[in-house]
Tab-separated table of C-alpha atoms and ligand atoms in Angstrom:
chain	number	residue	atom	x	y	z
A	23	UNK	CA	25.214	12.005	-27.702
A	24	UNK	CA	22.125	10.126	-28.757
A	25	UNK	CA	22.299	7.710	-25.787
A	26	UNK	CA	22.225	10.144	-23.220
A	27	UNK	CA	19.190	11.651	-24.501
A	28	UNK	CA	17.428	8.633	-24.814
A	29	UNK	CA	18.188	7.848	-20.931
A	30	UNK	CA	16.562	10.897	-19.700
A	31	UNK	CA	13.292	9.469	-20.358
A	32	UNK	CA	13.880	6.176	-18.484
A	33	UNK	CA	13.477	7.098	-15.047
A	34	UNK	CA	10.329	9.330	-15.679
A	35	UNK	CA	8.858	6.640	-17.468
A	36	UNK	CA	9.460	3.876	-14.703
A	37	UNK	CA	8.044	6.482	-12.097
A	38	UNK	CA	4.986	6.871	-14.004
A	39	UNK	CA	4.539	3.050	-14.584
A	40	UNK	CA	5.152	2.362	-10.847
A	41	UNK	CA	2.314	4.751	-10.167
A	42	UNK	CA	0.004	3.267	-12.144
A	43	UNK	CA	0.858	-0.108	-11.132
A	44	UNK	CA	0.676	0.731	-7.370
A	45	UNK	CA	-2.701	2.658	-8.030
A	46	UNK	CA	-4.306	-0.712	-7.828
A	47	UNK	CA	-3.045	-1.056	-4.239
A	48	UNK	CA	-5.853	0.404	-2.451
A	49	UNK	CA	-5.317	-0.315	1.574
A	50	UNK	CA	-8.896	-1.683	1.867
A	51	UNK	CA	-8.517	-3.951	-1.328
A	52	UNK	CA	-9.201	-7.737	-0.480
A	53	UNK	CA	-5.835	-9.401	-1.283
A	54	UNK	CA	-4.820	-13.393	-1.601
A	55	UNK	CA	-1.715	-12.042	-0.201
A	56	UNK	CA	-3.722	-11.767	3.070
A	57	UNK	CA	-5.067	-15.117	3.749
A	58	UNK	CA	-7.818	-15.913	6.298
A	59	UNK	CA	-8.541	-19.428	5.904
A	60	UNK	CA	-5.897	-22.630	5.017
A	61	UNK	CA	-7.429	-22.602	1.614
A	62	UNK	CA	-5.998	-19.130	0.489
A	63	UNK	CA	-2.961	-19.819	2.559
A	64	UNK	CA	-2.078	-22.768	0.411
A	65	UNK	CA	-2.584	-20.901	-2.653
A	66	UNK	CA	-0.473	-18.000	-1.184
A	67	UNK	CA	2.272	-20.566	-0.311
A	68	UNK	CA	2.287	-21.867	-3.659
A	69	UNK	CA	2.591	-18.385	-5.518
A	70	UNK	CA	5.535	-17.461	-2.985
A	71	UNK	CA	7.439	-20.496	-3.845
A	72	UNK	CA	7.108	-20.051	-7.676
A	73	UNK	CA	7.872	-16.247	-7.296
A	74	UNK	CA	10.931	-17.337	-5.328
A	75	UNK	CA	12.003	-19.852	-7.865
A	76	UNK	CA	11.268	-17.026	-10.692
A	77	UNK	CA	13.464	-14.656	-8.888
A	78	UNK	CA	16.256	-16.877	-8.558
A	79	UNK	CA	16.143	-18.018	-12.158
A	80	UNK	CA	15.967	-14.410	-13.453
A	81	UNK	CA	18.697	-13.219	-11.022
A	82	UNK	CA	20.825	-16.261	-12.177
A	83	UNK	CA	20.228	-16.087	-16.027
A	84	UNK	CA	20.213	-11.971	-16.022
A	85	UNK	CA	23.710	-12.429	-13.694
A	86	UNK	CA	25.468	-14.785	-16.215
A	87	UNK	CA	24.348	-12.742	-19.362
A	88	UNK	CA	25.654	-9.470	-17.593
A	89	UNK	CA	28.715	-11.042	-16.572
A	90	UNK	CA	29.397	-12.285	-20.032
A	91	UNK	CA	28.403	-8.913	-21.915
A	92	UNK	CA	31.008	-7.237	-19.425
A	93	UNK	CA	33.910	-9.755	-19.091
A	94	UNK	CA	33.979	-10.672	-22.747
A	95	UNK	CA	33.159	-7.440	-24.447
A	96	UNK	CA	35.245	-6.677	-27.490
A	97	UNK	CA	38.077	-4.480	-27.367
A	98	UNK	CA	39.411	-2.341	-29.767
A	99	UNK	CA	42.705	-4.443	-30.197
A	100	UNK	CA	40.501	-7.659	-30.526
A	101	UNK	CA	40.754	-9.813	-33.596
A	102	UNK	CA	37.561	-11.542	-35.227
A	103	UNK	CA	36.785	-14.516	-32.457
A	104	UNK	CA	36.856	-18.020	-34.014
A	105	UNK	CA	33.377	-18.584	-35.380
A	106	UNK	CA	31.717	-21.728	-34.077
A	107	UNK	CA	28.206	-23.518	-34.475
A	108	UNK	CA	26.423	-25.514	-31.878
A	109	UNK	CA	27.317	-26.951	-28.513
A	110	UNK	CA	25.472	-30.070	-27.453
A	111	UNK	CA	26.636	-30.020	-23.888
A	112	UNK	CA	25.214	-26.404	-23.481
A	113	UNK	CA	22.216	-27.081	-25.407
A	114	UNK	CA	21.269	-30.098	-23.338
A	115	UNK	CA	22.187	-28.432	-20.092
A	116	UNK	CA	19.923	-25.388	-20.843
A	117	UNK	CA	17.079	-27.796	-21.969
A	118	UNK	CA	17.293	-29.926	-18.845
A	119	UNK	CA	17.885	-27.497	-16.309
A	120	UNK	CA	14.363	-25.640	-17.041
A	121	UNK	CA	12.569	-28.734	-17.589
A	122	UNK	CA	13.474	-29.884	-13.917
A	123	UNK	CA	12.490	-26.396	-12.498
A	124	UNK	CA	9.061	-26.734	-14.191
A	125	UNK	CA	8.836	-30.313	-13.198
A	126	UNK	CA	9.230	-29.075	-9.441
A	127	UNK	CA	6.676	-26.240	-9.952
A	128	UNK	CA	4.417	-28.890	-11.461
A	129	UNK	CA	4.558	-31.121	-8.543
A	130	UNK	CA	3.882	-28.449	-6.100
A	131	UNK	CA	1.077	-27.218	-8.108
A	132	UNK	CA	-0.632	-30.743	-8.459
A	133	UNK	CA	-0.240	-31.136	-4.804
A	134	UNK	CA	-1.891	-27.976	-3.802
A	135	UNK	CA	-4.746	-28.319	-6.386
A	136	UNK	CA	-5.312	-31.768	-5.193
A	137	UNK	CA	-5.798	-30.469	-1.527
A	138	UNK	CA	-7.870	-27.716	-2.510
A	139	UNK	CA	-10.366	-29.939	-4.626
A	140	UNK	CA	-10.883	-32.344	-1.817
A	141	UNK	CA	-13.947	-31.310	-0.451
A	142	UNK	CA	-14.563	-31.913	3.272
A	143	UNK	CA	-17.745	-33.696	4.722
A	144	UNK	CA	-20.165	-31.846	6.961
A	145	UNK	CA	-20.103	-28.261	7.815
A	146	UNK	CA	-22.304	-25.659	6.497
A	147	UNK	CA	-23.811	-26.057	2.894
A	148	UNK	CA	-24.426	-23.110	0.784
A	149	UNK	CA	-26.032	-22.465	-2.719
A	150	UNK	CA	-25.054	-19.533	-4.650
A	151	UNK	CA	-26.794	-18.608	-7.866
A	152	UNK	CA	-24.899	-15.572	-9.829
A	153	UNK	CA	-27.474	-13.518	-11.665
A	154	UNK	CA	-26.596	-10.323	-13.790
A	155	UNK	CA	-25.855	-8.539	-11.252
A	156	UNK	CA	-26.449	-9.881	-7.994
A	157	UNK	CA	-26.036	-13.155	-5.848
A	158	UNK	CA	-28.690	-15.520	-4.484
A	159	UNK	CA	-27.584	-17.170	-1.374
A	160	UNK	CA	-29.420	-20.249	0.182
A	161	UNK	CA	-28.733	-22.403	2.848
A	162	UNK	CA	-30.655	-25.636	1.992
A	163	UNK	CA	-30.492	-27.230	5.521
A	164	UNK	CA	-31.203	-24.249	7.387
A	165	UNK	CA	-34.054	-22.904	5.291
A	166	UNK	CA	-32.437	-19.590	4.816
A	167	UNK	CA	-32.724	-17.429	1.743
A	168	UNK	CA	-30.995	-14.033	1.432
A	169	UNK	CA	-28.470	-12.173	-0.953
A	170	UNK	CA	-25.192	-10.766	-1.517
A	171	UNK	CA	-24.302	-11.302	2.182
A	172	UNK	CA	-23.028	-14.964	3.131
A	173	UNK	CA	-22.842	-15.491	6.804
A	174	UNK	CA	-20.470	-18.293	7.979
A	175	UNK	CA	-19.247	-19.703	11.273
A	176	UNK	CA	-15.536	-19.432	11.969
A	177	UNK	CA	-13.362	-22.549	11.893
A	178	UNK	CA	-15.919	-24.720	10.209
A	179	UNK	CA	-16.047	-26.014	6.621
A	180	UNK	CA	-18.227	-24.061	4.325
A	181	UNK	CA	-19.144	-25.926	1.006
A	182	UNK	CA	-20.521	-24.255	-1.678
A	183	UNK	CA	-22.646	-25.238	-4.624
A	184	UNK	CA	-22.635	-22.776	-7.640
A	185	UNK	CA	-24.961	-21.979	-10.597
A	186	UNK	CA	-25.169	-19.441	-13.071
A	187	UNK	CA	-28.647	-18.176	-13.937
A	188	UNK	CA	-28.164	-16.340	-17.167
A	189	UNK	CA	-24.419	-16.033	-18.137
A	190	UNK	CA	-21.136	-17.117	-16.592
A	191	UNK	CA	-20.024	-15.589	-13.612
A	192	UNK	CA	-17.297	-16.498	-10.974
A	193	UNK	CA	-17.399	-16.502	-7.244
A	194	UNK	CA	-14.173	-15.348	-5.482
A	195	UNK	CA	-13.326	-14.448	-2.210
A	196	UNK	CA	-9.464	-13.606	-2.428
A	197	UNK	CA	-8.955	-13.829	1.334
A	198	UNK	CA	-10.767	-17.292	1.542
A	199	UNK	CA	-10.311	-19.228	-1.445
A	200	UNK	CA	-9.867	-19.078	-5.051
A	201	UNK	CA	-11.925	-18.519	-7.901
A	202	UNK	CA	-14.920	-20.748	-9.198
A	203	UNK	CA	-17.023	-20.390	-12.147
A	204	UNK	CA	-20.978	-20.297	-11.964
A	205	UNK	CA	-21.947	-21.830	-15.266
A	206	UNK	CA	-25.581	-21.764	-16.252
A	207	UNK	CA	-26.717	-25.514	-16.549
A	208	UNK	CA	-24.251	-26.903	-14.371
A	209	UNK	CA	-23.299	-27.120	-10.686
A	210	UNK	CA	-19.918	-26.204	-9.516
A	211	UNK	CA	-18.360	-26.543	-6.341
A	212	UNK	CA	-15.909	-25.072	-3.852
A	213	UNK	CA	-15.283	-24.775	-0.059
A	214	UNK	CA	-13.001	-22.940	2.463
A	215	UNK	CA	-12.556	-23.379	6.209
A	216	UNK	CA	-12.298	-19.194	7.424
A	217	UNK	CA	-10.072	-19.114	10.505
A	218	UNK	CA	-10.588	-15.468	11.333
A	219	UNK	CA	-13.597	-13.708	12.433
A	220	UNK	CA	-14.391	-10.426	10.248
A	221	UNK	CA	-15.962	-9.362	6.821
A	222	UNK	CA	-14.469	-10.428	3.786
A	223	UNK	CA	-15.042	-8.763	0.207
A	224	UNK	CA	-16.076	-10.956	-2.721
A	225	UNK	CA	-16.276	-9.956	-6.304
A	226	UNK	CA	-17.611	-11.739	-9.628
A	227	UNK	CA	-14.363	-12.601	-11.376
A	228	UNK	CA	-15.620	-13.120	-14.852
A	229	UNK	CA	-16.752	-10.490	-17.324
A	230	UNK	CA	-20.737	-11.117	-17.320
A	231	UNK	CA	-22.010	-7.933	-18.807
A	232	UNK	CA	-22.205	-4.096	-18.365
A	233	UNK	CA	-22.560	-4.160	-14.407
A	234	UNK	CA	-20.008	-7.200	-14.091
A	235	UNK	CA	-17.681	-4.741	-11.851
A	236	UNK	CA	-20.768	-3.849	-9.554
A	237	UNK	CA	-21.381	-7.357	-8.848
A	238	UNK	CA	-20.057	-7.868	-5.492
A	239	UNK	CA	-20.586	-9.607	-2.168
A	240	UNK	CA	-19.301	-9.897	1.293
A	241	UNK	CA	-18.619	-12.983	3.628
A	242	UNK	CA	-19.262	-12.472	7.342
A	243	UNK	CA	-17.278	-14.756	9.471
A	244	UNK	CA	-18.840	-14.873	12.792
A	245	UNK	CA	-18.608	-17.010	16.248
A	246	UNK	CA	-20.774	-20.131	16.205
A	247	UNK	CA	-23.020	-18.419	18.748
A	248	UNK	CA	-23.432	-15.317	16.613
A	249	UNK	CA	-24.144	-17.330	13.280
A	250	UNK	CA	-26.734	-19.443	15.049
A	251	UNK	CA	-28.556	-16.112	16.321
A	252	UNK	CA	-28.153	-15.091	12.744
A	253	UNK	CA	-29.943	-18.312	11.565
A	254	UNK	CA	-32.538	-18.026	13.822
A	255	UNK	CA	-33.409	-14.313	12.880
A	256	UNK	CA	-33.279	-15.241	9.095
A	257	UNK	CA	-35.689	-18.163	9.549
A	258	UNK	CA	-38.221	-15.767	10.923
A	259	UNK	CA	-40.914	-14.250	8.722
A	260	UNK	CA	-40.647	-10.473	7.902
A	261	UNK	CA	-41.444	-8.440	10.865
A	262	UNK	CA	-45.032	-6.633	10.565
A	263	UNK	CA	-44.955	-2.945	9.763
A	264	UNK	CA	-45.647	-0.813	13.090
A	265	UNK	CA	-46.043	2.734	12.204
A	266	UNK	CA	-48.740	3.871	9.796
A	267	UNK	CA	-46.229	4.908	7.299
A	268	UNK	CA	-44.476	1.403	7.339
A	269	UNK	CA	-48.096	-0.004	6.935
A	270	UNK	CA	-48.669	2.157	3.710
A	271	UNK	CA	-45.153	1.183	2.243
A	272	UNK	CA	-46.210	-2.659	3.072
A	273	UNK	CA	-49.314	-1.842	0.823
A	274	UNK	CA	-47.597	-0.296	-1.893
A	275	UNK	CA	-44.922	-3.280	-1.904
A	276	UNK	CA	-47.582	-6.007	-2.164
A	277	UNK	CA	-49.934	-4.305	-4.655
A	278	UNK	CA	-47.374	-2.778	-6.838
A	279	UNK	CA	-44.932	-3.990	-9.332
A	280	UNK	CA	-42.535	-5.229	-6.567
A	281	UNK	CA	-44.009	-8.544	-5.766
A	282	UNK	CA	-43.298	-9.652	-9.431
A	283	UNK	CA	-39.422	-9.886	-8.639
A	284	UNK	CA	-39.116	-10.141	-4.761
A	285	UNK	CA	-40.305	-12.285	-1.896
A	286	UNK	CA	-40.723	-10.990	1.482
A	287	UNK	CA	-41.659	-13.999	3.611
A	288	UNK	CA	-45.004	-14.045	5.424
A	289	UNK	CA	-46.674	-11.729	2.707
A	290	UNK	CA	-48.119	-11.806	-0.614
A	291	UNK	CA	-44.499	-10.755	-2.193
A	292	UNK	CA	-43.210	-13.997	-3.685
A	293	UNK	CA	-41.216	-13.108	-6.879
A	294	UNK	CA	-37.691	-14.995	-7.431
A	295	UNK	CA	-36.410	-12.738	-10.285
A	296	UNK	CA	-34.706	-10.371	-7.688
A	297	UNK	CA	-33.086	-10.652	-4.325
A	298	UNK	CA	-35.176	-11.994	-1.240
A	299	UNK	CA	-36.008	-8.997	0.990
A	300	UNK	CA	-37.479	-10.675	4.203
A	301	UNK	CA	-34.615	-9.482	6.156
A	302	UNK	CA	-33.519	-6.635	3.822
A	303	UNK	CA	-32.785	-4.042	6.598
A	304	UNK	CA	-30.548	-6.788	8.479
A	305	UNK	CA	-27.854	-6.485	5.437
A	306	UNK	CA	-25.177	-3.692	4.945
A	307	UNK	CA	-25.405	-3.238	1.510
A	308	UNK	CA	-27.808	-3.426	-1.541
A	309	UNK	CA	-27.612	-3.748	-5.417
A	310	UNK	CA	-25.258	-6.508	-5.563
A	311	UNK	CA	-23.134	-5.559	-2.795
A	312	UNK	CA	-22.406	-2.002	-4.022
A	313	UNK	CA	-24.594	0.341	-2.390
A	314	UNK	CA	-24.496	1.092	1.486
A	315	UNK	CA	-28.015	0.290	2.748
A	316	UNK	CA	-29.063	3.523	4.483
A	317	UNK	CA	-32.125	5.522	3.966
A	318	UNK	CA	-30.932	8.137	1.954
A	319	UNK	CA	-29.525	5.826	-0.732
A	320	UNK	CA	-32.541	3.566	-0.594
A	321	UNK	CA	-34.661	6.696	-1.451
A	322	UNK	CA	-32.311	7.595	-4.335
A	323	UNK	CA	-32.200	3.741	-5.509
A	324	UNK	CA	-36.316	3.720	-5.490
A	325	UNK	CA	-36.672	7.081	-7.358
A	326	UNK	CA	-34.237	5.928	-10.261
A	327	UNK	CA	-32.406	2.492	-9.565
A	328	UNK	CA	-30.838	2.733	-13.150
A	329	UNK	CA	-28.893	6.104	-12.090
A	330	UNK	CA	-27.260	4.020	-9.067
A	331	UNK	CA	-26.449	0.972	-10.956
A	332	UNK	CA	-26.764	1.456	-14.760
A	333	UNK	CA	-28.033	-1.676	-16.684
A	334	UNK	CA	-29.647	-3.567	-13.785
A	335	UNK	CA	-32.881	-5.135	-14.558
A	336	UNK	CA	-34.868	-3.331	-12.026
A	337	UNK	CA	-37.081	-1.084	-14.162
A	338	UNK	CA	-40.143	0.333	-12.174
A	339	UNK	CA	-42.578	2.943	-13.068
A	340	UNK	CA	-41.778	6.485	-11.519
A	341	UNK	CA	-42.704	6.628	-7.559
A	342	UNK	CA	-44.204	9.619	-6.091
A	343	UNK	CA	-42.140	10.889	-2.893
A	344	UNK	CA	-44.939	9.853	-0.677
A	345	UNK	CA	-44.737	6.030	-2.241
A	346	UNK	CA	-40.940	6.302	-1.672
A	347	UNK	CA	-40.816	7.530	1.892
A	348	UNK	CA	-43.293	4.791	2.932
A	349	UNK	CA	-41.658	1.951	0.972
A	350	UNK	CA	-38.157	3.055	2.621
A	351	UNK	CA	-40.066	3.041	5.929
A	352	UNK	CA	-41.513	-0.330	5.523
A	353	UNK	CA	-37.880	-1.830	4.059
A	354	UNK	CA	-36.139	-0.330	7.058
A	355	UNK	CA	-38.328	-2.184	9.286
A	356	UNK	CA	-37.372	-5.711	7.913
A	357	UNK	CA	-34.555	-6.451	10.202
B	620	CUA	CU1	-20.892	-11.638	-12.563
B	620	CUA	CU2	-19.083	-10.742	-13.694
């Protein structure tokens, strides 16, 4: 009687567990099951192989177990079976067989890691510095500095040098490559060769403080032509403001506290604590890749940056509506 009562809870419990697990599977979440570079594909292949081996092992072991439990279960007429201890042949078999399986897994893992660790020569070089809680992005050979949005050409190797400014962060674009830590005082490297044009989401994959979950970025993979155009535009100084309101905004910017942290190429703003804003309006997001870059959000941000991203280090005096409108007009012109 007890038993059937216990079983009543199993189905609902399994259902609830499945709902919890699947809740993580939003259709627009980036996943390494959807590789867009040979680097990510290698990791996916390795995962699939290890998963297959694990499933086969599970089915074999559980199958033998269930078979034995049913086939050799005790009947009411059975006597006490012979009592035995140890079986050398069996014990050697179940030690050697798993060791061989693990040796196969080790071999494939070793091979994949070696292939992923071999840095290509040439291609595009990108330096990324992780800070609480945004990404400084620099192309040393191209003279471009931006933030939170990495543009790369398709079918070219992209090599990254990765540094941490304050604490350890981790650079991860699931569809393009594996994780690599950004450690203060150390330069790490990683690379990938994107094979699909499109926008890929990246995130910090190492807990780095209260806004760790709000430390995102995007990788925009473009045709070589589009990439060249982007580089040419990024190398320019900031566009001069045209309207009176935008001119007022520029004055607010260069005479206010903004210059302590931000650079805008071609102006007096040369701060390096926060993201470079020279071509701010060309970026799709701000605030560490989490806030859509539009007029409404930008106004809300300037009125109270802490409300949109609690814990970030942009602490500014309260601005009047006129100041906010002028600054937004100016920033919106920085294409
Ligand atoms: Cu940076 Cu988590």
